[in-house]
């Protein structure tokens, strides 16, 4: 491992476990889960813009596949925003009937949060910073895994260094000893789940997907968490599902299919170009093998240059 790779891993740990999670949790506290989840759905668009800036994605507006990727990214974000901001009438489902709606008619998780104007502004700013850090994590991780291909080792180093950084930040920001108290309650379960699932496993799987498809394709699936939360909340917690959630889910699926279709066409074009660049052997009239394609053309050019040099040398010796 070189110092350059170690520095990249250090920055990855700073972006993910430290900046992203801490700023997101503070923004969640100030604004509430509904707004925080909606704001996080700008991740695909932010990742796509950053990938274009760093030339990881090419914009060719004349090609349909590029138009599909742009359209799908915009539609996916719009669908996620629709799920959060538009409530609509209640959908009467068999498994949710007979259960009282929590929070006195408000959307689940929305009650209990009444921020002031200053807290709302700060919370919005913190969530935007967290989302920007998450998008930067996608971009930098794409660059790092090209040089450090051991995915499991990379994930371990990111989480380990991130833990050390988080401990240092806690010592600086928190002066109370009580924050280090660990009890066998829901707080411990939430912390363990966040560390094992949303950090360790998520970073590892995310790295595998980025290595094969790129950062834009991987981030395009992040708005699916809105659908997953709505479905799991309906079955497990008997939460109510409203028309806005159903319409938003449909829009998200349409956007994801557009992104997937555009990425599939791009992969097909890259494979076709790679095959066209390979030499193809065929037999000539005299039975000898003849190379065709770009490699054969390059060979012909080399042969012509060699013949020219030979003729020049022959002429010089004749003189």
PDB file of C-alpha atoms in Angstrom:
ATOM      1  CA  UNK A   1       0.000   0.000   0.000  1.00  0.00           C
ATOM      2  CA  UNK A   2       1.361   3.387  -1.001  1.00  0.00           C
ATOM      3  CA  UNK A   3       0.902   6.652   0.875  1.00  0.00           C
ATOM      4  CA  UNK A   4      -1.375   7.874  -1.903  1.00  0.00           C
ATOM      5  CA  UNK A   5      -3.766   4.950  -1.442  1.00  0.00           C
ATOM      6  CA  UNK A   6      -3.666   5.334   2.346  1.00  0.00           C
ATOM      7  CA  UNK A   7      -4.558   9.011   2.017  1.00  0.00           C
ATOM      8  CA  UNK A   8      -7.501   8.120  -0.234  1.00  0.00           C
ATOM      9  CA  UNK A   9      -8.726   5.563   2.318  1.00  0.00           C
ATOM     10  CA  UNK A  10      -8.325   8.180   5.066  1.00  0.00           C
ATOM     11  CA  UNK A  11     -10.491  10.621   3.093  1.00  0.00           C
ATOM     12  CA  UNK A  12     -13.058   7.886   2.368  1.00  0.00           C
ATOM     13  CA  UNK A  13     -13.335   7.205   6.096  1.00  0.00           C
ATOM     14  CA  UNK A  14     -13.732  10.924   6.742  1.00  0.00           C
ATOM     15  CA  UNK A  15     -16.452  11.292   4.096  1.00  0.00           C
ATOM     16  CA  UNK A  16     -18.508   8.236   5.043  1.00  0.00           C
ATOM     17  CA  UNK A  17     -18.539   7.278   8.724  1.00  0.00           C
ATOM     18  CA  UNK A  18     -17.723  10.792   9.984  1.00  0.00           C
ATOM     19  CA  UNK A  19     -19.059  13.627   7.806  1.00  0.00           C
ATOM     20  CA  UNK A  20     -21.964  11.851   6.123  1.00  0.00           C
ATOM     21  CA  UNK A  21     -23.439  10.114   9.159  1.00  0.00           C
ATOM     22  CA  UNK A  22     -22.851  12.846  11.737  1.00  0.00           C
ATOM     23  CA  UNK A  23     -24.189  15.695   9.612  1.00  0.00           C
ATOM     24  CA  UNK A  24     -27.150  13.572   8.535  1.00  0.00           C
ATOM     25  CA  UNK A  25     -28.099  12.706  12.114  1.00  0.00           C
ATOM     26  CA  UNK A  26     -27.886  16.347  13.196  1.00  0.00           C
ATOM     27  CA  UNK A  27     -29.964  17.414  10.196  1.00  0.00           C
ATOM     28  CA  UNK A  28     -32.456  14.670  11.011  1.00  0.00           C
ATOM     29  CA  UNK A  29     -32.756  16.016  14.541  1.00  0.00           C
ATOM     30  CA  UNK A  30     -33.401  19.581  13.365  1.00  0.00           C
ATOM     31  CA  UNK A  31     -35.802  18.926  10.472  1.00  0.00           C
ATOM     32  CA  UNK A  32     -37.389  15.511  10.963  1.00  0.00           C
ATOM     33  CA  UNK A  33     -37.227  12.211   9.075  1.00  0.00           C
ATOM     34  CA  UNK A  34     -39.607  13.179   6.268  1.00  0.00           C
ATOM     35  CA  UNK A  35     -37.612  16.164   5.084  1.00  0.00           C
ATOM     36  CA  UNK A  36     -34.269  14.436   5.689  1.00  0.00           C
ATOM     37  CA  UNK A  37     -35.247  11.431   3.587  1.00  0.00           C
ATOM     38  CA  UNK A  38     -36.579  13.662   0.813  1.00  0.00           C
ATOM     39  CA  UNK A  39     -33.424  15.775   0.722  1.00  0.00           C
ATOM     40  CA  UNK A  40     -31.209  12.673   0.578  1.00  0.00           C
ATOM     41  CA  UNK A  41     -32.866  11.641  -2.673  1.00  0.00           C
ATOM     42  CA  UNK A  42     -30.892  14.280  -4.558  1.00  0.00           C
ATOM     43  CA  UNK A  43     -27.939  11.870  -4.297  1.00  0.00           C
ATOM     44  CA  UNK A  44     -28.283  10.359  -7.821  1.00  0.00           C
ATOM     45  CA  UNK A  45     -28.433  13.759  -9.487  1.00  0.00           C
ATOM     46  CA  UNK A  46     -25.532  15.074  -7.396  1.00  0.00           C
ATOM     47  CA  UNK A  47     -23.437  11.973  -8.171  1.00  0.00           C
ATOM     48  CA  UNK A  48     -24.207  12.241 -11.890  1.00  0.00           C
ATOM     49  CA  UNK A  49     -23.127  15.898 -11.974  1.00  0.00           C
ATOM     50  CA  UNK A  50     -19.905  15.141 -10.094  1.00  0.00           C
ATOM     51  CA  UNK A  51     -19.175  12.166 -12.366  1.00  0.00           C
ATOM     52  CA  UNK A  52     -19.542  14.420 -15.400  1.00  0.00           C
ATOM     53  CA  UNK A  53     -17.260  17.049 -13.833  1.00  0.00           C
ATOM     54  CA  UNK A  54     -14.549  14.463 -13.124  1.00  0.00           C
ATOM     55  CA  UNK A  55     -15.051  12.913 -16.582  1.00  0.00           C
ATOM     56  CA  UNK A  56     -16.259   9.565 -15.290  1.00  0.00           C
ATOM     57  CA  UNK A  57     -19.417   9.948 -17.353  1.00  0.00           C
ATOM     58  CA  UNK A  58     -19.635  11.402 -20.838  1.00  0.00           C
ATOM     59  CA  UNK A  59     -22.607  13.474 -21.949  1.00  0.00           C
ATOM     60  CA  UNK A  60     -23.511  12.761 -25.553  1.00  0.00           C
ATOM     61  CA  UNK A  61     -26.898  14.387 -25.894  1.00  0.00           C
ATOM     62  CA  UNK A  62     -27.354  13.152 -29.454  1.00  0.00           C
ATOM     63  CA  UNK A  63     -27.352   9.529 -28.289  1.00  0.00           C
ATOM     64  CA  UNK A  64     -30.528   8.023 -26.892  1.00  0.00           C
ATOM     65  CA  UNK A  65     -28.728   6.104 -24.138  1.00  0.00           C
ATOM     66  CA  UNK A  66     -27.343   9.314 -22.648  1.00  0.00           C
ATOM     67  CA  UNK A  67     -30.745  10.977 -22.850  1.00  0.00           C
ATOM     68  CA  UNK A  68     -32.251   7.963 -21.070  1.00  0.00           C
ATOM     69  CA  UNK A  69     -29.725   8.191 -18.223  1.00  0.00           C
ATOM     70  CA  UNK A  70     -30.359  11.906 -17.725  1.00  0.00           C
ATOM     71  CA  UNK A  71     -34.126  11.433 -17.947  1.00  0.00           C
ATOM     72  CA  UNK A  72     -34.046   8.487 -15.549  1.00  0.00           C
ATOM     73  CA  UNK A  73     -31.974  10.375 -12.987  1.00  0.00           C
ATOM     74  CA  UNK A  74     -34.344  13.343 -12.991  1.00  0.00           C
ATOM     75  CA  UNK A  75     -37.462  11.156 -12.889  1.00  0.00           C
ATOM     76  CA  UNK A  76     -36.086   9.027 -10.037  1.00  0.00           C
ATOM     77  CA  UNK A  77     -35.433  12.080  -7.883  1.00  0.00           C
ATOM     78  CA  UNK A  78     -38.850  13.504  -8.784  1.00  0.00           C
ATOM     79  CA  UNK A  79     -40.558  10.277  -7.756  1.00  0.00           C
ATOM     80  CA  UNK A  80     -38.789  10.201  -4.409  1.00  0.00           C
ATOM     81  CA  UNK A  81     -39.749  13.815  -3.753  1.00  0.00           C
ATOM     82  CA  UNK A  82     -43.354  13.007  -4.708  1.00  0.00           C
ATOM     83  CA  UNK A  83     -43.490  10.178  -2.174  1.00  0.00           C
ATOM     84  CA  UNK A  84     -42.442  12.525   0.604  1.00  0.00           C
ATOM     85  CA  UNK A  85     -44.088  15.838  -0.233  1.00  0.00           C
ATOM     86  CA  UNK A  86     -47.448  14.649  -1.579  1.00  0.00           C
ATOM     87  CA  UNK A  87     -49.563  12.725   0.909  1.00  0.00           C
ATOM     88  CA  UNK A  88     -52.856  12.150  -0.896  1.00  0.00           C
ATOM     89  CA  UNK A  89     -55.804  10.035   0.278  1.00  0.00           C
ATOM     90  CA  UNK A  90     -55.374   6.971   2.463  1.00  0.00           C
ATOM     91  CA  UNK A  91     -54.998   3.597   0.740  1.00  0.00           C
ATOM     92  CA  UNK A  92     -57.166   1.014   2.532  1.00  0.00           C
ATOM     93  CA  UNK A  93     -55.177  -2.215   2.692  1.00  0.00           C
ATOM     94  CA  UNK A  94     -56.352  -5.427   4.412  1.00  0.00           C
ATOM     95  CA  UNK A  95     -53.323  -5.736   6.718  1.00  0.00           C
ATOM     96  CA  UNK A  96     -53.523  -2.118   7.919  1.00  0.00           C
ATOM     97  CA  UNK A  97     -57.247  -1.973   8.695  1.00  0.00           C
ATOM     98  CA  UNK A  98     -58.192  -1.951  12.348  1.00  0.00           C
ATOM     99  CA  UNK A  99     -54.932  -0.340  13.504  1.00  0.00           C
ATOM    100  CA  UNK A 100     -54.869   3.188  14.873  1.00  0.00           C
ATOM    101  CA  UNK A 101     -52.658   5.614  13.025  1.00  0.00           C
ATOM    102  CA  UNK A 102     -49.814   6.926  15.174  1.00  0.00           C
ATOM    103  CA  UNK A 103     -49.090  10.563  15.859  1.00  0.00           C
ATOM    104  CA  UNK A 104     -52.718  11.692  15.655  1.00  0.00           C
ATOM    105  CA  UNK A 105     -53.091  11.650  11.876  1.00  0.00           C
ATOM    106  CA  UNK A 106     -49.647  12.918  10.966  1.00  0.00           C
ATOM    107  CA  UNK A 107     -47.283  10.997   8.778  1.00  0.00           C
ATOM    108  CA  UNK A 108     -45.208   8.488  10.789  1.00  0.00           C
ATOM    109  CA  UNK A 109     -42.106  10.065  12.182  1.00  0.00           C
ATOM    110  CA  UNK A 110     -43.272  13.591  11.394  1.00  0.00           C
ATOM    111  CA  UNK A 111     -44.715  14.356  14.805  1.00  0.00           C
ATOM    112  CA  UNK A 112     -42.611  15.633  17.647  1.00  0.00           C
ATOM    113  CA  UNK A 113     -40.435  17.779  15.396  1.00  0.00           C
ATOM    114  CA  UNK A 114     -41.316  21.501  15.467  1.00  0.00           C
ATOM    115  CA  UNK A 115     -38.099  23.285  14.501  1.00  0.00           C
ATOM    116  CA  UNK A 116     -37.576  27.011  14.487  1.00  0.00           C
ATOM    117  CA  UNK A 117     -36.586  28.842  11.307  1.00  0.00           C
ATOM    118  CA  UNK A 118     -32.921  28.792  12.312  1.00  0.00           C
ATOM    119  CA  UNK A 119     -32.992  25.063  13.120  1.00  0.00           C
ATOM    120  CA  UNK A 120     -34.766  24.320   9.839  1.00  0.00           C
ATOM    121  CA  UNK A 121     -32.121  26.234   7.884  1.00  0.00           C
ATOM    122  CA  UNK A 122     -29.242  24.581   9.735  1.00  0.00           C
ATOM    123  CA  UNK A 123     -30.832  21.150   9.402  1.00  0.00           C
ATOM    124  CA  UNK A 124     -31.311  21.602   5.672  1.00  0.00           C
ATOM    125  CA  UNK A 125     -27.710  22.757   5.299  1.00  0.00           C
ATOM    126  CA  UNK A 126     -26.392  19.788   7.291  1.00  0.00           C
ATOM    127  CA  UNK A 127     -28.355  17.279   5.191  1.00  0.00           C
ATOM    128  CA  UNK A 128     -27.074  18.854   1.977  1.00  0.00           C
ATOM    129  CA  UNK A 129     -23.502  18.587   3.310  1.00  0.00           C
ATOM    130  CA  UNK A 130     -24.111  14.945   4.240  1.00  0.00           C
ATOM    131  CA  UNK A 131     -25.491  14.150   0.788  1.00  0.00           C
ATOM    132  CA  UNK A 132     -22.561  15.918  -0.871  1.00  0.00           C
ATOM    133  CA  UNK A 133     -20.161  13.845   1.246  1.00  0.00           C
ATOM    134  CA  UNK A 134     -22.004  10.674   0.233  1.00  0.00           C
ATOM    135  CA  UNK A 135     -21.777  11.565  -3.459  1.00  0.00           C
ATOM    136  CA  UNK A 136     -18.080  12.393  -3.042  1.00  0.00           C
ATOM    137  CA  UNK A 137     -17.639   8.981  -1.431  1.00  0.00           C
ATOM    138  CA  UNK A 138     -19.006   7.321  -4.578  1.00  0.00           C
ATOM    139  CA  UNK A 139     -16.643   9.288  -6.804  1.00  0.00           C
ATOM    140  CA  UNK A 140     -13.503   8.761  -4.711  1.00  0.00           C
ATOM    141  CA  UNK A 141     -14.276   5.091  -4.110  1.00  0.00           C
ATOM    142  CA  UNK A 142     -14.508   4.572  -7.867  1.00  0.00           C
ATOM    143  CA  UNK A 143     -10.984   5.944  -8.218  1.00  0.00           C
ATOM    144  CA  UNK A 144      -9.582   4.050  -5.222  1.00  0.00           C
ATOM    145  CA  UNK A 145     -10.789   0.563  -6.167  1.00  0.00           C
ATOM    146  CA  UNK A 146      -8.943   0.813  -9.464  1.00  0.00           C
ATOM    147  CA  UNK A 147      -5.641   0.811  -7.549  1.00  0.00           C
ATOM    148  CA  UNK A 148      -6.666  -1.088  -4.408  1.00  0.00           C
ATOM    149  CA  UNK A 149      -8.829  -3.967  -5.630  1.00  0.00           C
ATOM    150  CA  UNK A 150      -9.186  -5.867  -2.320  1.00  0.00           C
ATOM    151  CA  UNK A 151     -12.785  -4.892  -1.539  1.00  0.00           C
ATOM    152  CA  UNK A 152     -13.077  -6.561   1.861  1.00  0.00           C
ATOM    153  CA  UNK A 153      -9.776  -5.134   3.054  1.00  0.00           C
ATOM    154  CA  UNK A 154     -10.770  -1.691   1.764  1.00  0.00           C
ATOM    155  CA  UNK A 155     -14.069  -1.810   3.656  1.00  0.00           C
ATOM    156  CA  UNK A 156     -12.296  -2.904   6.847  1.00  0.00           C
ATOM    157  CA  UNK A 157      -9.785  -0.068   6.619  1.00  0.00           C
ATOM    158  CA  UNK A 158     -12.503   2.518   5.921  1.00  0.00           C
ATOM    159  CA  UNK A 159     -14.557   1.430   8.941  1.00  0.00           C
ATOM    160  CA  UNK A 160     -11.519   1.116  11.238  1.00  0.00           C
ATOM    161  CA  UNK A 161     -10.043   4.501  10.335  1.00  0.00           C
ATOM    162  CA  UNK A 162     -13.513   6.039  10.417  1.00  0.00           C
ATOM    163  CA  UNK A 163     -14.003   4.707  13.948  1.00  0.00           C
ATOM    164  CA  UNK A 164     -10.770   6.337  15.104  1.00  0.00           C
ATOM    165  CA  UNK A 165     -11.769   9.616  13.452  1.00  0.00           C
ATOM    166  CA  UNK A 166     -15.238   9.476  15.024  1.00  0.00           C
ATOM    167  CA  UNK A 167     -13.731   8.888  18.477  1.00  0.00           C
ATOM    168  CA  UNK A 168     -11.473  11.911  18.010  1.00  0.00           C
ATOM    169  CA  UNK A 169     -14.420  14.068  16.914  1.00  0.00           C
ATOM    170  CA  UNK A 170     -16.449  12.893  19.919  1.00  0.00           C
ATOM    171  CA  UNK A 171     -13.651  13.831  22.324  1.00  0.00           C
ATOM    172  CA  UNK A 172     -13.562  17.316  20.795  1.00  0.00           C
ATOM    173  CA  UNK A 173     -17.308  17.968  20.538  1.00  0.00           C
ATOM    174  CA  UNK A 174     -18.632  16.132  23.617  1.00  0.00           C
ATOM    175  CA  UNK A 175     -17.295  16.941  27.079  1.00  0.00           C
ATOM    176  CA  UNK A 176     -19.757  14.728  28.970  1.00  0.00           C
ATOM    177  CA  UNK A 177     -18.657  11.304  30.153  1.00  0.00           C
ATOM    178  CA  UNK A 178     -22.239  10.018  29.957  1.00  0.00           C
ATOM    179  CA  UNK A 179     -22.125   9.889  26.150  1.00  0.00           C
ATOM    180  CA  UNK A 180     -19.794   6.879  26.404  1.00  0.00           C
ATOM    181  CA  UNK A 181     -22.224   4.903  28.549  1.00  0.00           C
ATOM    182  CA  UNK A 182     -23.366   1.693  26.845  1.00  0.00           C
ATOM    183  CA  UNK A 183     -26.612   0.056  27.924  1.00  0.00           C
ATOM    184  CA  UNK A 184     -28.354  -3.045  26.635  1.00  0.00           C
ATOM    185  CA  UNK A 185     -31.271  -1.186  25.096  1.00  0.00           C
ATOM    186  CA  UNK A 186     -32.560   0.041  21.736  1.00  0.00           C
ATOM    187  CA  UNK A 187     -29.750   2.595  21.488  1.00  0.00           C
ATOM    188  CA  UNK A 188     -27.156  -0.192  21.489  1.00  0.00           C
ATOM    189  CA  UNK A 189     -29.124  -2.141  18.876  1.00  0.00           C
ATOM    190  CA  UNK A 190     -29.426   0.931  16.654  1.00  0.00           C
ATOM    191  CA  UNK A 191     -25.705   1.672  16.934  1.00  0.00           C
ATOM    192  CA  UNK A 192     -24.777  -1.951  16.193  1.00  0.00           C
ATOM    193  CA  UNK A 193     -27.096  -2.074  13.183  1.00  0.00           C
ATOM    194  CA  UNK A 194     -25.724   1.211  11.851  1.00  0.00           C
ATOM    195  CA  UNK A 195     -22.147  -0.004  12.202  1.00  0.00           C
ATOM    196  CA  UNK A 196     -22.598  -3.527  10.841  1.00  0.00           C
ATOM    197  CA  UNK A 197     -25.261  -3.149   8.147  1.00  0.00           C
ATOM    198  CA  UNK A 198     -25.386   0.457   6.972  1.00  0.00           C
ATOM    199  CA  UNK A 199     -21.620   0.961   7.181  1.00  0.00           C
ATOM    200  CA  UNK A 200     -19.633  -2.281   6.848  1.00  0.00           C
ATOM    201  CA  UNK A 201     -21.885  -4.377   4.602  1.00  0.00           C
ATOM    202  CA  UNK A 202     -23.159  -1.369   2.666  1.00  0.00           C
ATOM    203  CA  UNK A 203     -19.654  -0.064   1.874  1.00  0.00           C
ATOM    204  CA  UNK A 204     -18.511  -3.521   0.744  1.00  0.00           C
ATOM    205  CA  UNK A 205     -21.472  -4.155  -1.571  1.00  0.00           C
ATOM    206  CA  UNK A 206     -21.333  -0.570  -2.792  1.00  0.00           C
ATOM    207  CA  UNK A 207     -17.687  -1.016  -3.754  1.00  0.00           C
ATOM    208  CA  UNK A 208     -18.443  -4.182  -5.721  1.00  0.00           C
ATOM    209  CA  UNK A 209     -21.209  -2.461  -7.673  1.00  0.00           C
ATOM    210  CA  UNK A 210     -19.109   0.647  -8.342  1.00  0.00           C
ATOM    211  CA  UNK A 211     -16.218  -1.478  -9.595  1.00  0.00           C
ATOM    212  CA  UNK A 212     -18.440  -3.155 -12.203  1.00  0.00           C
ATOM    213  CA  UNK A 213     -20.864  -0.398 -13.207  1.00  0.00           C
ATOM    214  CA  UNK A 214     -19.595   2.996 -12.017  1.00  0.00           C
ATOM    215  CA  UNK A 215     -20.789   5.556  -9.444  1.00  0.00           C
ATOM    216  CA  UNK A 216     -23.892   6.831 -11.281  1.00  0.00           C
ATOM    217  CA  UNK A 217     -25.410   3.377 -11.692  1.00  0.00           C
ATOM    218  CA  UNK A 218     -24.802   2.537  -8.024  1.00  0.00           C
ATOM    219  CA  UNK A 219     -26.294   5.773  -6.694  1.00  0.00           C
ATOM    220  CA  UNK A 220     -29.383   5.467  -8.919  1.00  0.00           C
ATOM    221  CA  UNK A 221     -30.799   2.844  -6.549  1.00  0.00           C
ATOM    222  CA  UNK A 222     -30.670   4.999  -3.405  1.00  0.00           C
ATOM    223  CA  UNK A 223     -34.240   6.369  -3.786  1.00  0.00           C
ATOM    224  CA  UNK A 224     -35.508   2.790  -3.496  1.00  0.00           C
ATOM    225  CA  UNK A 225     -35.145   3.158   0.268  1.00  0.00           C
ATOM    226  CA  UNK A 226     -38.344   5.215   0.197  1.00  0.00           C
ATOM    227  CA  UNK A 227     -40.256   2.257  -1.252  1.00  0.00           C
ATOM    228  CA  UNK A 228     -38.609  -0.259   1.091  1.00  0.00           C
ATOM    229  CA  UNK A 229     -39.379   1.850   4.158  1.00  0.00           C
ATOM    230  CA  UNK A 230     -43.006   2.294   3.090  1.00  0.00           C
ATOM    231  CA  UNK A 231     -43.530  -1.437   2.473  1.00  0.00           C
ATOM    232  CA  UNK A 232     -41.764  -2.616   5.649  1.00  0.00           C
ATOM    233  CA  UNK A 233     -43.533  -0.003   7.733  1.00  0.00           C
ATOM    234  CA  UNK A 234     -46.891  -1.111   6.344  1.00  0.00           C
ATOM    235  CA  UNK A 235     -46.377  -4.803   7.105  1.00  0.00           C
ATOM    236  CA  UNK A 236     -44.327  -4.650  10.317  1.00  0.00           C
ATOM    237  CA  UNK A 237     -45.598  -1.464  11.980  1.00  0.00           C
ATOM    238  CA  UNK A 238     -49.049  -1.368  10.304  1.00  0.00           C
ATOM    239  CA  UNK A 239     -48.367   2.146   9.084  1.00  0.00           C
ATOM    240  CA  UNK A 240     -50.807   3.728   6.682  1.00  0.00           C
ATOM    241  CA  UNK A 241     -49.941   3.975   2.977  1.00  0.00           C
ATOM    242  CA  UNK A 242     -51.173   7.008   1.074  1.00  0.00           C
ATOM    243  CA  UNK A 243     -51.707   7.587  -2.619  1.00  0.00           C
ATOM    244  CA  UNK A 244     -48.646   9.831  -2.856  1.00  0.00           C
ATOM    245  CA  UNK A 245     -46.394   6.961  -1.769  1.00  0.00           C
ATOM    246  CA  UNK A 246     -47.841   4.642  -4.423  1.00  0.00           C
ATOM    247  CA  UNK A 247     -47.550   7.227  -7.216  1.00  0.00           C
ATOM    248  CA  UNK A 248     -44.021   8.117  -6.173  1.00  0.00           C
ATOM    249  CA  UNK A 249     -43.021   4.449  -6.180  1.00  0.00           C
ATOM    250  CA  UNK A 250     -44.296   4.041  -9.739  1.00  0.00           C
ATOM    251  CA  UNK A 251     -42.376   7.120 -10.897  1.00  0.00           C
ATOM    252  CA  UNK A 252     -39.197   5.846  -9.220  1.00  0.00           C
ATOM    253  CA  UNK A 253     -39.482   2.488 -10.987  1.00  0.00           C
ATOM    254  CA  UNK A 254     -39.880   4.252 -14.341  1.00  0.00           C
ATOM    255  CA  UNK A 255     -36.798   6.368 -13.692  1.00  0.00           C
ATOM    256  CA  UNK A 256     -34.722   3.395 -12.583  1.00  0.00           C
ATOM    257  CA  UNK A 257     -35.666   1.419 -15.691  1.00  0.00           C
ATOM    258  CA  UNK A 258     -34.612   4.386 -17.841  1.00  0.00           C
ATOM    259  CA  UNK A 259     -31.213   4.551 -16.124  1.00  0.00           C
ATOM    260  CA  UNK A 260     -30.743   0.785 -16.375  1.00  0.00           C
ATOM    261  CA  UNK A 261     -31.708   0.780 -20.050  1.00  0.00           C
ATOM    262  CA  UNK A 262     -29.272   3.597 -20.828  1.00  0.00           C
ATOM    263  CA  UNK A 263     -26.471   1.859 -18.927  1.00  0.00           C
ATOM    264  CA  UNK A 264     -27.238  -1.433 -20.713  1.00  0.00           C
ATOM    265  CA  UNK A 265     -27.014   0.248 -24.119  1.00  0.00           C
ATOM    266  CA  UNK A 266     -23.752   1.910 -23.114  1.00  0.00           C
ATOM    267  CA  UNK A 267     -22.313  -1.470 -22.089  1.00  0.00           C
ATOM    268  CA  UNK A 268     -23.392  -3.001 -25.402  1.00  0.00           C
ATOM    269  CA  UNK A 269     -21.680  -0.207 -27.343  1.00  0.00           C
ATOM    270  CA  UNK A 270     -18.473  -0.613 -25.344  1.00  0.00           C
ATOM    271  CA  UNK A 271     -18.454  -4.379 -25.950  1.00  0.00           C
ATOM    272  CA  UNK A 272     -19.097  -3.860 -29.667  1.00  0.00           C
ATOM    273  CA  UNK A 273     -16.235  -1.358 -29.908  1.00  0.00           C
ATOM    274  CA  UNK A 274     -13.928  -3.754 -28.066  1.00  0.00           C
ATOM    275  CA  UNK A 275     -14.791  -6.592 -30.464  1.00  0.00           C
ATOM    276  CA  UNK A 276     -14.292  -4.347 -33.494  1.00  0.00           C
ATOM    277  CA  UNK A 277     -10.789  -3.482 -32.298  1.00  0.00           C
ATOM    278  CA  UNK A 278      -9.742  -7.145 -32.103  1.00  0.00           C
ATOM    279  CA  UNK A 279      -8.026  -8.715 -35.166  1.00  0.00           C
ATOM    280  CA  UNK A 280      -9.998 -11.354 -37.072  1.00  0.00           C
ATOM    281  CA  UNK A 281      -8.153 -14.138 -38.894  1.00  0.00           C
ATOM    282  CA  UNK A 282      -9.466 -15.298 -42.278  1.00  0.00           C
ATOM    283  CA  UNK A 283      -8.017 -17.337 -45.145  1.00  0.00           C
ATOM    284  CA  UNK A 284      -7.032 -15.707 -48.403  1.00  0.00           C
ATOM    285  CA  UNK A 285      -7.305 -17.178 -51.911  1.00  0.00           C
ATOM    286  CA  UNK A 286      -4.007 -19.022 -51.522  1.00  0.00           C
ATOM    287  CA  UNK A 287      -5.048 -20.554 -48.184  1.00  0.00           C
ATOM    288  CA  UNK A 288      -2.811 -18.334 -46.079  1.00  0.00           C
ATOM    289  CA  UNK A 289      -4.211 -16.669 -42.960  1.00  0.00           C
ATOM    290  CA  UNK A 290      -4.922 -12.980 -43.313  1.00  0.00           C
ATOM    291  CA  UNK A 291      -5.569 -10.590 -40.400  1.00  0.00           C
ATOM    292  CA  UNK A 292      -8.472  -8.202 -40.714  1.00  0.00           C
ATOM    293  CA  UNK A 293      -9.478  -5.243 -38.607  1.00  0.00           C
ATOM    294  CA  UNK A 294      -7.636  -2.463 -36.846  1.00  0.00           C
ATOM    295  CA  UNK A 295      -4.655  -4.641 -35.914  1.00  0.00           C
ATOM    296  CA  UNK A 296      -4.234  -5.764 -39.517  1.00  0.00           C
ATOM    297  CA  UNK A 297      -4.347  -2.158 -40.708  1.00  0.00           C
ATOM    298  CA  UNK A 298      -1.689  -1.251 -38.188  1.00  0.00           C
ATOM    299  CA  UNK A 299       0.401  -4.182 -39.388  1.00  0.00           C
ATOM    300  CA  UNK A 300       0.047  -3.066 -43.004  1.00  0.00           C
ATOM    301  CA  UNK A 301       1.198   0.420 -42.076  1.00  0.00           C
ATOM    302  CA  UNK A 302       4.230  -1.008 -40.289  1.00  0.00           C
ATOM    303  CA  UNK A 303       4.997  -3.190 -43.308  1.00  0.00           C
ATOM    304  CA  UNK A 304       4.772  -0.255 -45.692  1.00  0.00           C
ATOM    305  CA  UNK A 305       7.088   1.804 -43.484  1.00  0.00           C
ATOM    306  CA  UNK A 306       9.563  -1.089 -43.298  1.00  0.00           C
ATOM    307  CA  UNK A 307       9.482  -1.523 -47.069  1.00  0.00           C
ATOM    308  CA  UNK A 308      10.042   2.184 -47.581  1.00  0.00           C
ATOM    309  CA  UNK A 309      12.999   2.109 -45.218  1.00  0.00           C
ATOM    310  CA  UNK A 310      14.355  -0.925 -47.055  1.00  0.00           C
ATOM    311  CA  UNK A 311      14.057   0.776 -50.429  1.00  0.00           C
ATOM    312  CA  UNK A 312      15.745   3.865 -49.056  1.00  0.00           C
ATOM    313  CA  UNK A 313      18.605   1.786 -47.688  1.00  0.00           C
ATOM    314  CA  UNK A 314      18.913  -0.086 -50.996  1.00  0.00           C
ATOM    315  CA  UNK A 315      19.070   3.151 -52.948  1.00  0.00           C
ATOM    316  CA  UNK A 316      21.740   4.510 -50.643  1.00  0.00           C
ATOM    317  CA  UNK A 317      23.884   1.396 -51.025  1.00  0.00           C
ATOM    318  CA  UNK A 318      23.479   1.495 -54.802  1.00  0.00           C
ATOM    319  CA  UNK A 319      24.743   5.052 -54.869  1.00  0.00           C
TER     320      UNK A 319
END
